[in-house]
Amino acid sequence: MQRPEYDEIQDCLGGPAAGSASAEAHGTLCGLMCVAADDLPDSWIQNTLADSAADVDRPAAGEHDRLAALYQSTLDALAGTQFEFELLLPDDGVQLGLRADALGRWCQGFLYGLAVRGLKSFDELPEDLREILEDLSQITQAQFADGEGEEEGERAYANLVEYVRVGVQLIYD
């Protein structure tokens, strides 16, 4: 199943006024998947639409379908053996500061998804997973200074995205 694009999900959740809502929603979904939430995708779709400007009682069929497609494509990628999992983030053409904010919101959503399903303390986890989650917690604060070199900032951002992607795959597995 083809994964919806960032902008398609953003439109479901209120458009540009919603900030990085689609990144955070995808992070939450991935966190829920990592703790094997048994009420997916319905509860996630309902809660995600409730947090947006969409009418939860009567969501447009397109909104529900796009979120269901995001759920299924994410599940397929995480459970697959081809390492196809990707974070739902803005395209590279978007200003680096906005992409960094979206990455931070993605990590925040992921940690929320874990916590809402019972992970209260990193102490109960193996050291390698605990370290990844502590790093994700730090990434929620990610910002890129205006004076930072464009190439250096792009490289740092790409490295963070790859670290999060691989870390989430390890946690899921």
CSV table of C-alpha atoms in Angstrom, one decimal:
chain,number,residue,atom,x,y,z
A,1,MET,CA,0.0,0.0,0.0
A,2,GLN,CA,1.3,3.4,-0.9
A,3,ARG,CA,2.0,5.7,2.0
A,4,PRO,CA,0.2,9.1,1.8
A,5,GLU,CA,2.5,12.1,1.6
A,6,TYR,CA,3.2,14.5,4.4
A,7,ASP,CA,1.1,17.2,2.9
A,8,GLU,CA,-1.9,14.9,2.4
A,9,ILE,CA,-1.9,14.0,6.0
A,10,GLN,CA,-1.3,17.6,7.0
A,11,ASP,CA,-4.4,18.6,5.0
A,12,CYS,CA,-6.4,16.0,7.0
A,13,LEU,CA,-5.3,17.6,10.2
A,14,GLY,CA,-6.0,21.2,9.5
A,15,GLY,CA,-3.5,22.2,6.8
A,16,PRO,CA,-0.6,24.6,7.4
A,17,ALA,CA,-2.2,26.1,10.5
A,18,ALA,CA,-1.7,22.7,12.2
A,19,GLY,CA,2.0,23.2,12.4
A,20,SER,CA,3.7,19.8,12.4
A,21,ALA,CA,0.6,17.8,13.4
A,22,SER,CA,1.1,15.1,10.7
A,23,ALA,CA,4.7,14.4,12.0
A,24,GLU,CA,3.5,14.2,15.6
A,25,ALA,CA,0.5,12.0,14.6
A,26,HIS,CA,2.8,9.6,12.7
A,27,GLY,CA,5.2,9.5,15.7
A,28,THR,CA,2.3,8.7,18.0
A,29,LEU,CA,1.2,5.9,15.7
A,30,CYS,CA,4.6,4.4,15.6
A,31,GLY,CA,4.9,4.5,19.3
A,32,LEU,CA,1.6,2.7,19.7
A,33,MET,CA,2.7,0.1,17.2
A,34,CYS,CA,5.9,-0.5,19.2
A,35,VAL,CA,3.8,-1.4,22.2
A,36,ALA,CA,1.4,-3.6,20.2
A,37,ALA,CA,-1.7,-1.5,20.9
A,38,ASP,CA,-4.6,-3.8,20.1
A,39,ASP,CA,-7.1,-1.1,19.1
A,40,LEU,CA,-5.3,0.2,16.1
A,41,PRO,CA,-6.0,1.8,13.7
A,42,ASP,CA,-9.5,2.9,14.8
A,43,SER,CA,-8.6,4.6,18.1
A,44,TRP,CA,-5.6,6.3,16.6
A,45,ILE,CA,-7.6,7.6,13.7
A,46,GLN,CA,-10.4,8.8,15.9
A,47,ASN,CA,-8.0,10.5,18.4
A,48,THR,CA,-6.0,12.1,15.6
A,49,LEU,CA,-9.0,13.6,14.0
A,50,ALA,CA,-10.3,14.7,17.3
A,51,ASP,CA,-7.1,16.7,17.8
A,52,SER,CA,-7.5,18.4,14.5
A,53,ALA,CA,-10.0,20.8,13.1
A,54,ALA,CA,-11.8,17.8,11.5
A,55,ASP,CA,-15.3,16.9,12.6
A,56,VAL,CA,-14.8,13.7,14.5
A,57,ASP,CA,-18.4,12.6,14.4
A,58,ARG,CA,-18.5,12.9,10.6
A,59,PRO,CA,-15.0,12.9,9.2
A,60,ALA,CA,-14.7,13.2,5.5
A,61,ALA,CA,-14.2,9.7,3.9
A,62,GLY,CA,-10.9,11.0,2.4
A,63,GLU,CA,-9.5,11.9,5.8
A,64,HIS,CA,-10.3,8.5,7.3
A,65,ASP,CA,-9.0,6.7,4.3
A,66,ARG,CA,-5.7,8.6,4.2
A,67,LEU,CA,-5.1,8.0,7.9
A,68,ALA,CA,-6.0,4.3,7.4
A,69,ALA,CA,-3.6,4.1,4.5
A,70,LEU,CA,-0.8,5.7,6.6
A,71,TYR,CA,-1.5,3.2,9.3
A,72,GLN,CA,-1.3,0.2,6.9
A,73,SER,CA,1.8,1.4,5.0
A,74,THR,CA,3.6,2.1,8.3
A,75,LEU,CA,2.7,-1.3,9.7
A,76,ASP,CA,3.9,-3.0,6.5
A,77,ALA,CA,7.1,-1.0,6.5
A,78,LEU,CA,7.9,-1.7,10.2
A,79,ALA,CA,7.0,-5.4,10.0
A,80,GLY,CA,8.7,-5.9,6.7
A,81,THR,CA,12.2,-7.2,6.1
A,82,GLN,CA,13.3,-4.6,3.6
A,83,PHE,CA,13.9,-1.8,6.0
A,84,GLU,CA,11.5,0.5,4.2
A,85,PHE,CA,10.2,2.3,7.3
A,86,GLU,CA,10.4,6.1,7.0
A,87,LEU,CA,9.4,8.9,9.2
A,88,LEU,CA,6.5,11.1,7.9
A,89,LEU,CA,8.3,14.4,7.7
A,90,PRO,CA,8.2,17.5,5.3
A,91,ASP,CA,10.0,17.2,2.0
A,92,ASP,CA,13.6,18.4,1.7
A,93,GLY,CA,12.4,21.6,-0.1
A,94,VAL,CA,10.9,22.9,3.2
A,95,GLN,CA,13.1,25.2,5.3
A,96,LEU,CA,15.5,23.3,7.6
A,97,GLY,CA,14.1,24.9,10.8
A,98,LEU,CA,10.6,23.7,10.0
A,99,ARG,CA,11.8,20.2,9.2
A,100,ALA,CA,13.8,20.1,12.5
A,101,ASP,CA,10.7,21.2,14.3
A,102,ALA,CA,8.7,18.4,12.6
A,103,LEU,CA,11.4,15.9,13.6
A,104,GLY,CA,11.1,17.0,17.2
A,105,ARG,CA,7.3,16.8,17.1
A,106,TRP,CA,7.6,13.3,15.5
A,107,CYS,CA,9.8,12.2,18.4
A,108,GLN,CA,7.5,13.8,20.9
A,109,GLY,CA,4.6,11.9,19.4
A,110,PHE,CA,6.5,8.6,19.4
A,111,LEU,CA,7.3,9.0,23.1
A,112,TYR,CA,3.7,9.9,23.8
A,113,GLY,CA,2.5,6.8,22.0
A,114,LEU,CA,4.7,4.6,24.2
A,115,ALA,CA,3.7,6.4,27.4
A,116,VAL,CA,0.0,6.3,26.7
A,117,ARG,CA,0.2,2.5,26.5
A,118,GLY,CA,2.0,2.0,29.7
A,119,LEU,CA,5.7,2.8,29.3
A,120,LYS,CA,6.3,4.9,32.4
A,121,SER,CA,10.0,4.5,32.9
A,122,PHE,CA,13.0,3.9,30.7
A,123,ASP,CA,14.6,2.0,33.6
A,124,GLU,CA,12.6,-1.1,32.8
A,125,LEU,CA,14.1,-1.4,29.3
A,126,PRO,CA,17.3,-2.9,28.1
A,127,GLU,CA,20.2,-0.4,28.0
A,128,ASP,CA,20.3,-0.1,24.2
A,129,LEU,CA,16.6,0.8,24.0
A,130,ARG,CA,16.8,3.1,26.9
A,131,GLU,CA,19.6,5.0,25.3
A,132,ILE,CA,17.7,5.4,22.0
A,133,LEU,CA,14.6,6.7,23.9
A,134,GLU,CA,16.7,9.1,25.9
A,135,ASP,CA,18.2,10.4,22.6
A,136,LEU,CA,14.7,10.7,21.1
A,137,SER,CA,13.7,12.8,24.2
A,138,GLN,CA,16.7,15.1,23.5
A,139,ILE,CA,15.7,15.3,19.8
A,140,THR,CA,12.3,16.7,20.8
A,141,GLN,CA,14.3,19.9,21.5
A,142,ALA,CA,16.1,19.9,18.1
A,143,GLN,CA,16.7,23.3,16.6
A,144,PHE,CA,19.1,24.6,14.0
A,145,ALA,CA,20.7,28.0,14.5
A,146,ASP,CA,20.3,30.5,11.7
A,147,GLY,CA,24.1,31.0,11.5
A,148,GLU,CA,24.8,27.3,11.0
A,149,GLY,CA,26.1,26.4,7.6
A,150,GLU,CA,23.4,25.1,5.3
A,151,GLU,CA,25.3,22.1,4.2
A,152,GLU,CA,26.4,21.3,7.8
A,153,GLY,CA,22.8,21.7,9.0
A,154,GLU,CA,21.4,19.5,6.2
A,155,ARG,CA,23.9,16.8,7.0
A,156,ALA,CA,23.1,16.9,10.8
A,157,TYR,CA,19.4,16.8,10.1
A,158,ALA,CA,19.8,13.8,7.7
A,159,ASN,CA,21.9,12.0,10.3
A,160,LEU,CA,19.3,12.6,13.0
A,161,VAL,CA,16.5,11.4,10.8
A,162,GLU,CA,18.4,8.2,10.0
A,163,TYR,CA,19.2,7.6,13.6
A,164,VAL,CA,15.6,8.0,14.6
A,165,ARG,CA,14.4,5.7,11.8
A,166,VAL,CA,16.8,2.9,12.7
A,167,GLY,CA,16.2,3.4,16.4
A,168,VAL,CA,12.4,3.1,16.0
A,169,GLN,CA,12.9,0.0,13.8
A,170,LEU,CA,15.0,-1.6,16.6
A,171,ILE,CA,12.5,-0.7,19.2
A,172,TYR,CA,9.7,-2.2,17.1
A,173,ASP,CA,11.6,-5.4,16.5
